[in-house]
Coordinates of N, CA and C in Angstrom, one line a residue:
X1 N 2.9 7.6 17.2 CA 1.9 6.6 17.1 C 2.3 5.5 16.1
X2 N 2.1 4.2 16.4 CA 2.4 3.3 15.2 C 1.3 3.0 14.2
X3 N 1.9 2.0 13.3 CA 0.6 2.1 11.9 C -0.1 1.4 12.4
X4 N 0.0 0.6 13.2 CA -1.4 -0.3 13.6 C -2.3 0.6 14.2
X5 N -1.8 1.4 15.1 CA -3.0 2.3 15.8 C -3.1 3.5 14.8
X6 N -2.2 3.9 14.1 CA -2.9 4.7 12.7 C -4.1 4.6 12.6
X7 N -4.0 2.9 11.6 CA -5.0 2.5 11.1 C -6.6 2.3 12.0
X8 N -6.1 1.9 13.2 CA -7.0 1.7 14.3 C -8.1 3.3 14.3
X9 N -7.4 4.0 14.2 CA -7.9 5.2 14.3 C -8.4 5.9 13.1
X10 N -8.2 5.5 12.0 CA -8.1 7.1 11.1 C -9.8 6.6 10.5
X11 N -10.0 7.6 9.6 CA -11.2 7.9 9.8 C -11.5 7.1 8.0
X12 N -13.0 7.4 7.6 CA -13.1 6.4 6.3 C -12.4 7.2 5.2
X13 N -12.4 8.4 5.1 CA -11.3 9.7 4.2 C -9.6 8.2 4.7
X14 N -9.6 8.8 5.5 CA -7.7 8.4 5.8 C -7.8 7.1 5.4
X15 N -8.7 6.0 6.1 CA -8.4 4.2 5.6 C -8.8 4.2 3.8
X16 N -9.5 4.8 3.0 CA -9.5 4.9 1.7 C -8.0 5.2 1.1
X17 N -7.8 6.5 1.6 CA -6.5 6.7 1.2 C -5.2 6.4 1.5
X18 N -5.0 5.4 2.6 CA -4.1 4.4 3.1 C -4.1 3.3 2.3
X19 N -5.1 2.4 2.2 CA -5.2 1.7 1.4 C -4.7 2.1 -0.4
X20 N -5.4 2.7 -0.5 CA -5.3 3.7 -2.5 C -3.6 4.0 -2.4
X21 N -3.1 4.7 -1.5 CA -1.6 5.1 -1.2 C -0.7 3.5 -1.5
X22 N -1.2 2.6 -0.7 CA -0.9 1.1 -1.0 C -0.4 0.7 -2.4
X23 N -1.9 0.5 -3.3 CA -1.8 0.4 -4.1 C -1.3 1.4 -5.1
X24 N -1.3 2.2 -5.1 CA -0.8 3.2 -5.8 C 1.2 3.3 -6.1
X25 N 1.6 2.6 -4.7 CA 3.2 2.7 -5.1 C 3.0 1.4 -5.6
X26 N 2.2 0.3 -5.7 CA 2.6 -1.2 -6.4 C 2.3 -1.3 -7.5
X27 N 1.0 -0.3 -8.1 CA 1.0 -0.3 -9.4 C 1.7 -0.5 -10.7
X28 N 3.4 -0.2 -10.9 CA 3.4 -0.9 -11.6 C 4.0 -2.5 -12.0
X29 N 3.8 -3.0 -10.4 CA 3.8 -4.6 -10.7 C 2.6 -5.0 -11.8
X30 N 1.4 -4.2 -11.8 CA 0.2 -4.1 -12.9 C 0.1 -3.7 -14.1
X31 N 1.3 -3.3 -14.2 CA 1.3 -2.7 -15.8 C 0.8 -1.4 -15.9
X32 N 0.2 -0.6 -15.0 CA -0.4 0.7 -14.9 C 0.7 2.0 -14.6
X33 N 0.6 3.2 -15.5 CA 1.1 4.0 -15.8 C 0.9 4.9 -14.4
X34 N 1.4 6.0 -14.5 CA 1.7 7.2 -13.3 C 0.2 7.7 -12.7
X35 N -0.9 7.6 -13.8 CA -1.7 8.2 -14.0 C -2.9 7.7 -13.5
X36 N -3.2 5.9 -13.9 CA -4.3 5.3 -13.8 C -5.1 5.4 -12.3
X37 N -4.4 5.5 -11.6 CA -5.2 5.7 -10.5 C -5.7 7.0 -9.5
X38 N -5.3 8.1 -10.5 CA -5.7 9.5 -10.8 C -7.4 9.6 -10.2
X39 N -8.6 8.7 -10.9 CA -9.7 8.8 -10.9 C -10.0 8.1 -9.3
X40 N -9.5 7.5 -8.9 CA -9.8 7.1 -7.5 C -9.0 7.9 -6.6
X41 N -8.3 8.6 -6.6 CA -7.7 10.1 -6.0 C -8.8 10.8 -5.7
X42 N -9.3 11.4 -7.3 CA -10.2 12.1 -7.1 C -11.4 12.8 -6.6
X43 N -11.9 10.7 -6.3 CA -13.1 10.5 -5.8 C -13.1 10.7 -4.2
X44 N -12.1 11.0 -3.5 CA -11.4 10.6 -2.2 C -11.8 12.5 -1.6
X45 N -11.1 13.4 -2.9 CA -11.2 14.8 -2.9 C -11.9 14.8 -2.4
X46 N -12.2 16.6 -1.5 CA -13.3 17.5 -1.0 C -14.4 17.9 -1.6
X47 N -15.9 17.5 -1.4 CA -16.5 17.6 -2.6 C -16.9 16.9 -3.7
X48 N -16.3 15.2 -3.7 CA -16.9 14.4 -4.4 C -18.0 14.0 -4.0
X49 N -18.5 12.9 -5.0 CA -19.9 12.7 -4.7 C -19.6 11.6 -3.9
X50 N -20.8 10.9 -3.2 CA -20.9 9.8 -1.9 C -20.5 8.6 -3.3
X51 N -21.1 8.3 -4.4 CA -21.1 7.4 -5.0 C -19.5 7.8 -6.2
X52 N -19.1 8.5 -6.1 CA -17.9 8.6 -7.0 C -16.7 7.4 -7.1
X53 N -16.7 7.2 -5.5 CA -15.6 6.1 -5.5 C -15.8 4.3 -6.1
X54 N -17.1 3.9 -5.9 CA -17.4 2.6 -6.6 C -17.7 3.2 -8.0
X55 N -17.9 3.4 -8.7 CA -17.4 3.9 -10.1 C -16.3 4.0 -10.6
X56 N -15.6 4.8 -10.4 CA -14.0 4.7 -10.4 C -13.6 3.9 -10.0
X57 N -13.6 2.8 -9.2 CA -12.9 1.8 -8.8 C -13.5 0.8 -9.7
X58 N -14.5 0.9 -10.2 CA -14.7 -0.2 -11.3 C -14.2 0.6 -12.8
X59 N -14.1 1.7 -12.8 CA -13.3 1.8 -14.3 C -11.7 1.7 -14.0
X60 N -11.5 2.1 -13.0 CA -9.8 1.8 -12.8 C -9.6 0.2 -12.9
X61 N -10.1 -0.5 -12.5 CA -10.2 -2.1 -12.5 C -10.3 -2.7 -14.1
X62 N -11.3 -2.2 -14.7 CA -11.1 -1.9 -16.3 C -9.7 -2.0 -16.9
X63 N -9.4 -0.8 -16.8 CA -8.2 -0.4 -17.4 C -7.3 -1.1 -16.8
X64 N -7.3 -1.8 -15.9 CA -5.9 -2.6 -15.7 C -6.3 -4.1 -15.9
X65 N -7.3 -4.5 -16.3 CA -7.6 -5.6 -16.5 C -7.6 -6.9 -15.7
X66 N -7.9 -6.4 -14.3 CA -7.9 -6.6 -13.2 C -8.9 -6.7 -12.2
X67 N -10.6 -6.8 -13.0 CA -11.5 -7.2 -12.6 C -12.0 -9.0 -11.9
X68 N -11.1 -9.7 -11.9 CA -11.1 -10.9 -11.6 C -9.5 -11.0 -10.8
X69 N -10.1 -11.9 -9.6 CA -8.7 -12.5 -8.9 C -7.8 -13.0 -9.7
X70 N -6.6 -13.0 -9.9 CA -5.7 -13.9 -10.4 C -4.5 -14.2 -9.6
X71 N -3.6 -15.2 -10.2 CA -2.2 -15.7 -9.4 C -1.2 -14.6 -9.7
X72 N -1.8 -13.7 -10.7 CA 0.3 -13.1 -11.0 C 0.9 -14.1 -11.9
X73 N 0.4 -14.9 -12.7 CA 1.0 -15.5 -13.7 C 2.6 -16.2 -12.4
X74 N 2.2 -17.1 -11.4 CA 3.3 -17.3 -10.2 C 4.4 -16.2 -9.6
X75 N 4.0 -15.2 -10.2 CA 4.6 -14.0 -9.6 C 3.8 -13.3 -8.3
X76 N 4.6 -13.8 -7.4 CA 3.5 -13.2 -5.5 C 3.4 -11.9 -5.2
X77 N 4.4 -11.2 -5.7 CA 4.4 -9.2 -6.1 C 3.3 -9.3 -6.2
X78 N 2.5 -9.6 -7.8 CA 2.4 -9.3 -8.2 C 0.7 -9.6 -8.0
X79 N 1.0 -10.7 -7.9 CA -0.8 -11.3 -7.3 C -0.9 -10.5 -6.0
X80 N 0.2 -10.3 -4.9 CA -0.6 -9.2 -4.1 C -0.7 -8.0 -4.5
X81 N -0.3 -7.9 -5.3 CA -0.7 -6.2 -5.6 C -2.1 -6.5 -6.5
X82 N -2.2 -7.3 -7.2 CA -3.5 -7.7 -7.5 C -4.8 -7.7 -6.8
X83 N -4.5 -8.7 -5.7 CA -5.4 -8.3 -4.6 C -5.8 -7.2 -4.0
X84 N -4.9 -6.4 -3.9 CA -5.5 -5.3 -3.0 C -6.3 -4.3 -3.8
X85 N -6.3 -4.9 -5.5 CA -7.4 -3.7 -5.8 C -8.6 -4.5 -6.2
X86 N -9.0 -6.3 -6.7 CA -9.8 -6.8 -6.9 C -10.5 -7.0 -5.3
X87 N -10.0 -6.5 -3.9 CA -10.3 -6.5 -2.8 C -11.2 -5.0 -2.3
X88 N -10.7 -3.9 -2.9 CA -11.4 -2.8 -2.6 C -12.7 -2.9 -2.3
X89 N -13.1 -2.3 -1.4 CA -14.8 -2.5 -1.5 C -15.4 -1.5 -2.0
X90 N -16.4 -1.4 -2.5 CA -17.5 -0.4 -3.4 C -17.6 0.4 -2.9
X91 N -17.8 0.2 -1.1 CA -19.1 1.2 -0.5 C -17.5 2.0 0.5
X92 N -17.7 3.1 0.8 CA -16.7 3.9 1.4 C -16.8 3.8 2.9
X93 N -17.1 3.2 3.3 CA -17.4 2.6 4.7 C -16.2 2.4 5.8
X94 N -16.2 3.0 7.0 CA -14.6 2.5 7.8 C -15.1 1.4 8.5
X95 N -16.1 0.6 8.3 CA -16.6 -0.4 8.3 C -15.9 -1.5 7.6
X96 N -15.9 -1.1 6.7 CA -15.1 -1.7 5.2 C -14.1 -1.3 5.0
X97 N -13.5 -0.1 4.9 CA -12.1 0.2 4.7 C -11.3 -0.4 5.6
X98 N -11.6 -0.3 6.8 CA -10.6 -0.5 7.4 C -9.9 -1.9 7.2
X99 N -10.7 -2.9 7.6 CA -9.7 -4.2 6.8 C -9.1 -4.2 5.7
X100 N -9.7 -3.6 5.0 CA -8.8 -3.8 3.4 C -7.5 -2.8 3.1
X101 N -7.6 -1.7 4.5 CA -6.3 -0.8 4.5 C -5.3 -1.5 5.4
X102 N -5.7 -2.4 6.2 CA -4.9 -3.0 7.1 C -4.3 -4.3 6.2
X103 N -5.2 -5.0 5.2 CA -4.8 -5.7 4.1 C -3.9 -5.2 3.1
X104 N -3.9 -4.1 2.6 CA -3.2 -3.2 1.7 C -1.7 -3.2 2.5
X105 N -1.7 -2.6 3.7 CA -0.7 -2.4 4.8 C 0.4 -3.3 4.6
X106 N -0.4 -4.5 4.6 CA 0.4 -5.7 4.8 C 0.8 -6.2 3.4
X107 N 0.2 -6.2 2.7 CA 0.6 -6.4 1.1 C 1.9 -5.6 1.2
X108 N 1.4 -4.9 0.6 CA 2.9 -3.9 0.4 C 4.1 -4.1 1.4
X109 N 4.0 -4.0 2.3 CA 5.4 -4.7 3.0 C 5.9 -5.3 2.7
X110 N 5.0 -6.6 2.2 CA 4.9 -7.6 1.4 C 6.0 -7.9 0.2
X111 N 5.6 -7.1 -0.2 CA 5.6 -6.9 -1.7 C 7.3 -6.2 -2.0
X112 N 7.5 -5.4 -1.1 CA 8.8 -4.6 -0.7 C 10.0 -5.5 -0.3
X113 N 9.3 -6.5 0.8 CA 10.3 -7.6 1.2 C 10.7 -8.8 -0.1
X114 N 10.0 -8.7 -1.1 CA 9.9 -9.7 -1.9 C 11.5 -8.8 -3.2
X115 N 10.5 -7.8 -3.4 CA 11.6 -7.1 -4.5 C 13.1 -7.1 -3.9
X116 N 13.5 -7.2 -2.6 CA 14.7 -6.9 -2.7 C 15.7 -8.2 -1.8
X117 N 14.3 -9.3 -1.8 CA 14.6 -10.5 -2.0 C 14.6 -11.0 -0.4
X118 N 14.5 -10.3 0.7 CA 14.4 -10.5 2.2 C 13.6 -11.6 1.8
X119 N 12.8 -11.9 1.3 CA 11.4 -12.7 1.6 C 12.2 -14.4 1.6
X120 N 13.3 -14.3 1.1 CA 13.8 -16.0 0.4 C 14.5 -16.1 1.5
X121 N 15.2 -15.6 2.5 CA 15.8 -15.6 3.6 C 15.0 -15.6 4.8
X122 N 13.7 -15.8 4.8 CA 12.7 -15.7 5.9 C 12.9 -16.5 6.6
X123 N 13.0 -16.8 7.9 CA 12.8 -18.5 8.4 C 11.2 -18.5 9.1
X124 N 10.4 -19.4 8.5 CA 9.3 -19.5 8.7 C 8.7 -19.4 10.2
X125 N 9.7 -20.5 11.3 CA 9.6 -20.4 13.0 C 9.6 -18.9 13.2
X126 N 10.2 -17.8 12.7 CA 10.2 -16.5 13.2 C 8.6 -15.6 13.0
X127 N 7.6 -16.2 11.8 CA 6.8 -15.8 11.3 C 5.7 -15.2 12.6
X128 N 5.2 -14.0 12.3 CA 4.1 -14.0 13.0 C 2.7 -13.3 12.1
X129 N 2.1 -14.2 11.9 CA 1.0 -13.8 10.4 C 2.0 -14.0 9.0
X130 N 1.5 -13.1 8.4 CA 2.4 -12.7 7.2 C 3.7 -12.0 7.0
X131 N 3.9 -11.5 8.4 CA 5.1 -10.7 8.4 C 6.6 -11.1 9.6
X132 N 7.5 -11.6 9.3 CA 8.8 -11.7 9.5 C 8.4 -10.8 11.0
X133 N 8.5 -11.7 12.4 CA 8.6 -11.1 13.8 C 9.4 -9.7 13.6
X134 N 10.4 -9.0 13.4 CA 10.9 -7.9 13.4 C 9.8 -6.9 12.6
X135 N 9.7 -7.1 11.2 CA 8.4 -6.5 11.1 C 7.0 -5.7 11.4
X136 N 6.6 -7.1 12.0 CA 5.3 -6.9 12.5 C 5.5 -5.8 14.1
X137 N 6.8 -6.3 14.6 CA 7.1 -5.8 16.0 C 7.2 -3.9 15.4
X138 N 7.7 -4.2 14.4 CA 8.0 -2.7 13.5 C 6.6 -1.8 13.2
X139 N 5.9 -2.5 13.4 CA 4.7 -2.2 12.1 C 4.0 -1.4 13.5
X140 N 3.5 -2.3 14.5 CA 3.2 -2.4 15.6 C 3.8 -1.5 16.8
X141 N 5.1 -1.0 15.9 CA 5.9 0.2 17.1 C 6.0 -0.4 18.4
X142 N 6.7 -1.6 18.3 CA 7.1 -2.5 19.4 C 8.4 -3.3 19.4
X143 N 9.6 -2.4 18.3 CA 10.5 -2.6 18.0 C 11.4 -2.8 19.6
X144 N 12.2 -3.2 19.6 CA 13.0 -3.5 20.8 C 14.0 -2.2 21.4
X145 N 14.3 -1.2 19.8 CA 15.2 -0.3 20.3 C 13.8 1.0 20.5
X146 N 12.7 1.1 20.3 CA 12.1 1.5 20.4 C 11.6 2.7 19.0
X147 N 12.2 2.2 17.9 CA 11.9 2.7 16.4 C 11.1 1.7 16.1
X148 N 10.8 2.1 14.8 CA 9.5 1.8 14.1 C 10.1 0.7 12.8
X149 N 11.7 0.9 12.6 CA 12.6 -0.1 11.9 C 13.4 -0.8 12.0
X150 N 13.5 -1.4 13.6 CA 14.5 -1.8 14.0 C 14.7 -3.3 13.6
X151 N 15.7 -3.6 12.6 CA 15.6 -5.4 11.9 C 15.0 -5.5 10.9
X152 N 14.7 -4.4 10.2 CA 13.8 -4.4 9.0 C 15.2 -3.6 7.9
X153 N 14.6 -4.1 6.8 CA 15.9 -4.0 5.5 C 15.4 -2.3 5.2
X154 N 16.8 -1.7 4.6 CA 15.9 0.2 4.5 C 14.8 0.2 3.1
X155 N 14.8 -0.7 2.1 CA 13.4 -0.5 1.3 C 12.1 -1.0 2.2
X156 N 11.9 -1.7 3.1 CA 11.2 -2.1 4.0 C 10.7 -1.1 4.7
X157 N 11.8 -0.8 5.6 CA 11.6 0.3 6.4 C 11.2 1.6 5.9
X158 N 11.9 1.8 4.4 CA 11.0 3.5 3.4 C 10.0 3.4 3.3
X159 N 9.7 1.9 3.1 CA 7.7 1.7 3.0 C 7.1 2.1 4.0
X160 N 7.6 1.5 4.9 CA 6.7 1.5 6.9 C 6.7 3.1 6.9
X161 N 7.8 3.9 6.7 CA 7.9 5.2 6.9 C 6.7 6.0 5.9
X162 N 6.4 5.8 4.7 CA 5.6 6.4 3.7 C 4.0 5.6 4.3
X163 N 3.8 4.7 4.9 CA 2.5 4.4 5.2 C 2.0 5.5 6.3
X164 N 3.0 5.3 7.1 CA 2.3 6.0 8.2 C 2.6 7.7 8.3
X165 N 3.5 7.9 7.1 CA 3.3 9.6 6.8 C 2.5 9.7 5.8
X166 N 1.5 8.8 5.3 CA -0.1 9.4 4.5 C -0.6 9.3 5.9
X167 N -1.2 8.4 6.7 CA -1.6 8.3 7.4 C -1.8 10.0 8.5
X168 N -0.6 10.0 8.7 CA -0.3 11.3 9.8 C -0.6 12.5 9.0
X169 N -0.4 12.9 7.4 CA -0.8 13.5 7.4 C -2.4 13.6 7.2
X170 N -3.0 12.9 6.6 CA -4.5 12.7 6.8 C -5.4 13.3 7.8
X171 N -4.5 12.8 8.7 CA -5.1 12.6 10.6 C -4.8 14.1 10.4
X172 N -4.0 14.7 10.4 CA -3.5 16.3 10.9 C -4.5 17.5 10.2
X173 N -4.2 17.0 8.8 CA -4.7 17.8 7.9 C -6.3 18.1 7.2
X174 N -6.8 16.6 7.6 CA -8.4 16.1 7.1 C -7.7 16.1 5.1
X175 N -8.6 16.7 4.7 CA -9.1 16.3 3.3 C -8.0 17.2 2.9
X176 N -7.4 18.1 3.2 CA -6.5 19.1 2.6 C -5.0 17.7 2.8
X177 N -4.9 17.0 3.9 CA -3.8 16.3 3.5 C -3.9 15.4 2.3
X178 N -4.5 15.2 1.2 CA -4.8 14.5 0.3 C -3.5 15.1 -0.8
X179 N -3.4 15.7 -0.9 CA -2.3 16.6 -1.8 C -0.8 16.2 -1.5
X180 N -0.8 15.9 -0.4 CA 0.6 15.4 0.5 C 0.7 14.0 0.7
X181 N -0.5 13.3 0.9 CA -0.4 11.7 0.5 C -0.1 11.2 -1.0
X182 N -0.7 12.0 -1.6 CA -0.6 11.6 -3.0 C 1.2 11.4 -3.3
X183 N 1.4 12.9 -3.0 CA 3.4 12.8 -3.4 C 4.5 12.0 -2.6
X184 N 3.2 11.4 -1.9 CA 4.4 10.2 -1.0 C 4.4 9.0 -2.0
X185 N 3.0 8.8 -2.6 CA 2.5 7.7 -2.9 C 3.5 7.7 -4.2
X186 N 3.9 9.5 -5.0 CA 4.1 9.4 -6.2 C 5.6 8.8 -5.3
X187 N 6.3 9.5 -5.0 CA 8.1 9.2 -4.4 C 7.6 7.4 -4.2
X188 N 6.9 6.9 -3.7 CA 7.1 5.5 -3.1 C 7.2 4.5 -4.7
X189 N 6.2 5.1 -5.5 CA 6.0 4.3 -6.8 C 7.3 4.4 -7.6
X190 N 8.2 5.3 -7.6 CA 9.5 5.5 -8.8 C 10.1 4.8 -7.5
X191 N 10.0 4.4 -6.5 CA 11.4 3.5 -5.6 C 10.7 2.1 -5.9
X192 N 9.3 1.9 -6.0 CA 9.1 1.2 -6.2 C 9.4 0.1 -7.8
X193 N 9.0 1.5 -8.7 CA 9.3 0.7 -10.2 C 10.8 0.5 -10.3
X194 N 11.7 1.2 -9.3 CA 12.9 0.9 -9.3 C 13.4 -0.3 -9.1
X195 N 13.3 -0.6 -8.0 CA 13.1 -2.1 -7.1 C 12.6 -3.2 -8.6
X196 N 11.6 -2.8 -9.2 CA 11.1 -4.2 -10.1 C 12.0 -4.0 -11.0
X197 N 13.0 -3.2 -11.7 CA 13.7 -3.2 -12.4 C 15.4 -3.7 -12.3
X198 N 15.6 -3.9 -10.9 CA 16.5 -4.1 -10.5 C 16.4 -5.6 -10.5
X199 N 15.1 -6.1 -10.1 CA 14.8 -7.7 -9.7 C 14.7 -8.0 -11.2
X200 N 14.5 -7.3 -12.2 CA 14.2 -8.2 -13.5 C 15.8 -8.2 -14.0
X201 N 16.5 -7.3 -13.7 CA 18.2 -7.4 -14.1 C 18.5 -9.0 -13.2
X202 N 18.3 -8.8 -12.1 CA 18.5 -10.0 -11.5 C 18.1 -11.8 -12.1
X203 N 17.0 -11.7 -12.8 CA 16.8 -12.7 -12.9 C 17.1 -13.4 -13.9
X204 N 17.7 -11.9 -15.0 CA 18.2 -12.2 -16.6 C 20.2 -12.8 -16.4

Protein backbone atom coordinates (compact mmCIF):
# COMPACT_ATOMS: atom_id res chain seq x y z
CA UNK A 1 0.00 0.00 0.00
CA UNK A 2 1.44 3.46 -0.65
CA UNK A 3 1.67 6.45 1.89
CA UNK A 4 -0.99 8.34 0.38
CA UNK A 5 -3.43 5.56 0.89
CA UNK A 6 -1.72 4.90 4.35
CA UNK A 7 -2.71 8.10 5.25
CA UNK A 8 -6.03 7.83 3.44
CA UNK A 9 -6.81 5.11 5.73
CA UNK A 10 -5.28 5.06 9.11
CA UNK A 11 -7.13 5.84 11.94
CA UNK A 12 -6.92 9.24 14.47
CA UNK A 13 -4.21 6.95 16.89
CA UNK A 14 -2.07 6.30 13.43
CA UNK A 15 -2.57 10.08 11.64
CA UNK A 16 -1.47 11.64 15.29
CA UNK A 17 1.38 9.44 15.21
CA UNK A 18 2.38 9.90 11.53
CA UNK A 19 2.33 13.33 11.85
CA UNK A 20 4.34 13.42 15.69
CA UNK A 21 6.77 10.58 13.89
CA UNK A 22 7.25 13.65 11.27
CA UNK A 23 8.10 15.98 13.51
CA UNK A 24 9.89 14.05 15.75
CA UNK A 25 12.94 13.05 13.17
CA UNK A 26 13.01 17.09 12.28
CA UNK A 27 13.28 18.15 15.63
CA UNK A 28 16.52 18.95 15.75
CA UNK A 29 16.29 21.65 12.94
CA UNK A 30 14.42 23.18 16.44
CA UNK A 31 16.93 23.04 18.72
CA UNK A 32 15.05 20.21 20.69
CA UNK A 33 16.88 17.40 22.44
CA UNK A 34 16.08 13.43 22.10
CA UNK A 35 13.58 13.78 24.64
CA UNK A 36 11.19 16.93 24.14
CA UNK A 37 8.70 15.30 22.44
CA UNK A 38 8.50 12.36 24.91
CA UNK A 39 5.18 14.14 26.41
CA UNK A 40 3.25 14.06 23.12
CA UNK A 41 4.25 10.31 22.73
CA UNK A 42 2.74 9.77 25.75
CA UNK A 43 -0.40 11.30 25.27
CA UNK A 44 -0.90 9.13 22.03
CA UNK A 45 -0.31 5.85 24.63
CA UNK A 46 -3.09 3.25 25.64
CA UNK A 47 -4.92 4.80 28.29
CA UNK A 48 -4.28 8.42 28.10
CA UNK A 49 -6.79 10.86 28.73
CA UNK A 50 -9.10 12.32 25.60
CA UNK A 51 -7.65 15.74 26.63
CA UNK A 52 -3.84 14.84 27.26
CA UNK A 53 -2.73 15.60 23.74
CA UNK A 54 -3.71 19.57 23.49
CA UNK A 55 -1.88 20.10 26.71
CA UNK A 56 1.21 18.57 25.86
CA UNK A 57 1.31 20.01 22.62
CA UNK A 58 1.08 23.35 24.12
CA UNK A 59 3.84 22.66 26.74
CA UNK A 60 6.05 20.98 24.03
CA UNK A 61 5.42 24.23 21.93
CA UNK A 62 6.75 26.09 25.16
CA UNK A 63 9.74 24.45 25.44
CA UNK A 64 10.81 24.93 22.03
CA UNK A 65 9.76 28.31 21.71
CA UNK A 66 7.69 27.72 18.97
CA UNK A 67 4.39 28.94 19.91
CA UNK A 68 4.13 31.51 16.96
CA UNK A 69 4.72 30.91 13.13
CA UNK A 70 8.01 32.02 12.07
CA UNK A 71 10.44 32.08 8.86
CA UNK A 72 13.41 29.90 10.23
CA UNK A 73 15.43 32.98 10.59
CA UNK A 74 15.48 32.31 6.05
CA UNK A 75 16.35 28.82 6.78
CA UNK A 76 13.22 26.62 4.81
CA UNK A 77 14.35 23.17 6.94
CA UNK A 78 13.75 24.80 9.31
CA UNK A 79 10.56 27.01 9.04
CA UNK A 80 9.06 23.67 7.83
CA UNK A 81 9.74 21.87 10.54
CA UNK A 82 8.37 24.77 12.36
CA UNK A 83 5.26 24.46 10.81
CA UNK A 84 4.35 21.23 11.36
CA UNK A 85 4.29 21.77 15.02
CA UNK A 86 2.80 25.53 15.20
CA UNK A 87 0.17 23.52 12.76
CA UNK A 88 -0.87 20.60 15.07
CA UNK A 89 -4.33 20.84 15.97
CA UNK A 90 -5.49 20.67 19.70
CA UNK A 91 -8.40 18.37 19.18
CA UNK A 92 -7.41 14.56 18.22
CA UNK A 93 -9.76 14.36 15.47
CA UNK A 94 -9.02 12.29 12.01
CA UNK A 95 -11.03 15.08 10.97
CA UNK A 96 -8.06 17.13 11.83
CA UNK A 97 -5.29 14.96 11.84
CA UNK A 98 -5.45 13.90 8.83
CA UNK A 99 -4.42 17.03 6.81
CA UNK A 100 -1.81 18.03 9.11
CA UNK A 101 -0.28 14.26 8.82
CA UNK A 102 -0.49 14.52 5.13
CA UNK A 103 1.16 18.20 5.78
CA UNK A 104 3.79 16.73 8.10
CA UNK A 105 4.27 13.90 5.21
CA UNK A 106 5.18 16.37 2.90
CA UNK A 107 7.27 18.62 5.08
CA UNK A 108 9.64 16.23 5.86
CA UNK A 109 10.36 15.00 2.41
CA UNK A 110 10.83 18.34 2.20
CA UNK A 111 13.01 18.95 4.49
CA UNK A 112 15.19 15.64 3.59
CA UNK A 113 15.46 16.94 -0.07
CA UNK A 114 16.72 20.22 1.19
CA UNK A 115 19.62 18.69 3.64
CA UNK A 116 21.28 16.82 1.08
CA UNK A 117 20.75 19.61 -1.32
CA UNK A 118 18.39 17.74 -4.24
CA UNK A 119 16.12 20.72 -3.62
CA UNK A 120 18.74 23.39 -5.59
CA UNK A 121 18.78 21.05 -8.62
CA UNK A 122 14.92 20.94 -8.87
CA UNK A 123 13.58 22.10 -12.16
CA UNK A 124 10.48 23.80 -11.26
CA UNK A 125 8.46 22.46 -14.99
CA UNK A 126 8.89 18.94 -13.37
CA UNK A 127 7.01 20.13 -10.06
CA UNK A 128 3.89 18.65 -9.10
CA UNK A 129 2.66 20.52 -5.74
CA UNK A 130 5.54 20.66 -3.47
CA UNK A 131 7.18 17.70 -4.51
CA UNK A 132 9.75 16.97 -7.46
CA UNK A 133 7.26 14.55 -10.12
CA UNK A 134 9.48 11.41 -9.19
CA UNK A 135 8.58 11.94 -5.63
CA UNK A 136 5.25 12.55 -5.45
CA UNK A 137 4.89 9.55 -8.18
CA UNK A 138 7.05 7.76 -5.19
CA UNK A 139 4.94 8.89 -2.42
CA UNK A 140 1.80 7.91 -4.32
CA UNK A 141 3.34 4.31 -5.20
CA UNK A 142 3.10 5.13 -8.88
CA UNK A 143 6.78 4.95 -9.44
CA UNK A 144 7.37 3.74 -13.04
CA UNK A 145 9.52 0.65 -11.96
CA UNK A 146 6.82 -0.10 -9.64
CA UNK A 147 8.83 0.78 -6.12
CA UNK A 148 8.05 3.33 -3.84
CA UNK A 149 11.84 5.06 -4.73
CA UNK A 150 12.26 5.01 -7.96
CA UNK A 151 14.22 8.64 -8.90
CA UNK A 152 14.29 9.65 -5.51
CA UNK A 153 17.92 10.30 -3.74
CA UNK A 154 18.56 7.24 -0.80
CA UNK A 155 18.06 9.97 2.28
CA UNK A 156 14.80 10.73 0.53
CA UNK A 157 13.90 7.45 -0.13
CA UNK A 158 14.95 6.27 3.99
CA UNK A 159 12.42 8.99 4.81
CA UNK A 160 9.45 7.63 2.41
CA UNK A 161 10.55 4.14 3.85
CA UNK A 162 10.31 5.24 7.76
CA UNK A 163 6.84 7.08 7.09
CA UNK A 164 5.07 4.45 5.86
CA UNK A 165 6.70 1.75 8.39
CA UNK A 166 5.11 3.90 11.43
CA UNK A 167 2.25 3.98 9.42
CA UNK A 168 2.08 -0.06 8.75
CA UNK A 169 3.00 -0.67 11.87
CA UNK A 170 0.20 1.28 13.57
CA UNK A 171 -2.39 -0.17 11.09
CA UNK A 172 -1.12 -3.91 12.14
CA UNK A 173 -0.53 -3.50 15.57
CA UNK A 174 -3.26 -0.60 16.90
CA UNK A 175 -1.82 1.13 20.10
CA UNK A 176 0.81 -1.65 20.90
CA UNK A 177 2.56 -0.46 17.46
CA UNK A 178 3.37 2.81 19.30
CA UNK A 179 6.66 1.34 20.68
CA UNK A 180 7.81 0.45 17.16
CA UNK A 181 7.00 3.92 15.57
CA UNK A 182 8.68 5.62 18.11
CA UNK A 183 12.35 3.67 17.30
CA UNK A 184 11.83 4.48 13.71
CA UNK A 185 11.24 8.03 14.58
CA UNK A 186 14.28 7.66 17.11
CA UNK A 187 16.76 5.92 13.88
CA UNK A 188 15.21 8.66 11.44
CA UNK A 189 16.22 11.67 13.95
CA UNK A 190 20.25 10.64 14.40
CA UNK A 191 20.14 10.34 10.19
CA UNK A 192 18.49 13.20 10.48
CA UNK A 193 20.77 15.43 12.98
CA UNK A 194 23.30 13.81 10.79
CA UNK A 195 22.32 15.27 7.54
CA UNK A 196 22.22 19.01 9.40
CA UNK A 197 25.66 18.44 10.47
CA UNK A 198 26.96 17.58 7.26
CA UNK A 199 25.11 20.77 5.59
CA UNK A 200 26.56 23.02 8.33
CA UNK A 201 30.28 21.59 7.35
CA UNK A 202 29.20 22.42 3.99
CA UNK A 203 28.45 25.89 4.29
CA UNK A 204 31.56 26.79 6.57
Amino acid sequence: MSLVELIAQADERGLAVSGLACLDRCVPLLGGDDEVLRPLWASLAEGAGPDDWAGRLEEVRGKLGAAADGDGDGDEAVALARRMLTTAPARRSAAELRPWADACSVAALRIHRLLDGAAARDDEADQVGDLPRALHAARAGESPAGGRTEGVSPLVAAELRRQVAVLERLSAHGPTGLRGALEVATEGRRVLRAAVSRRSRRKD
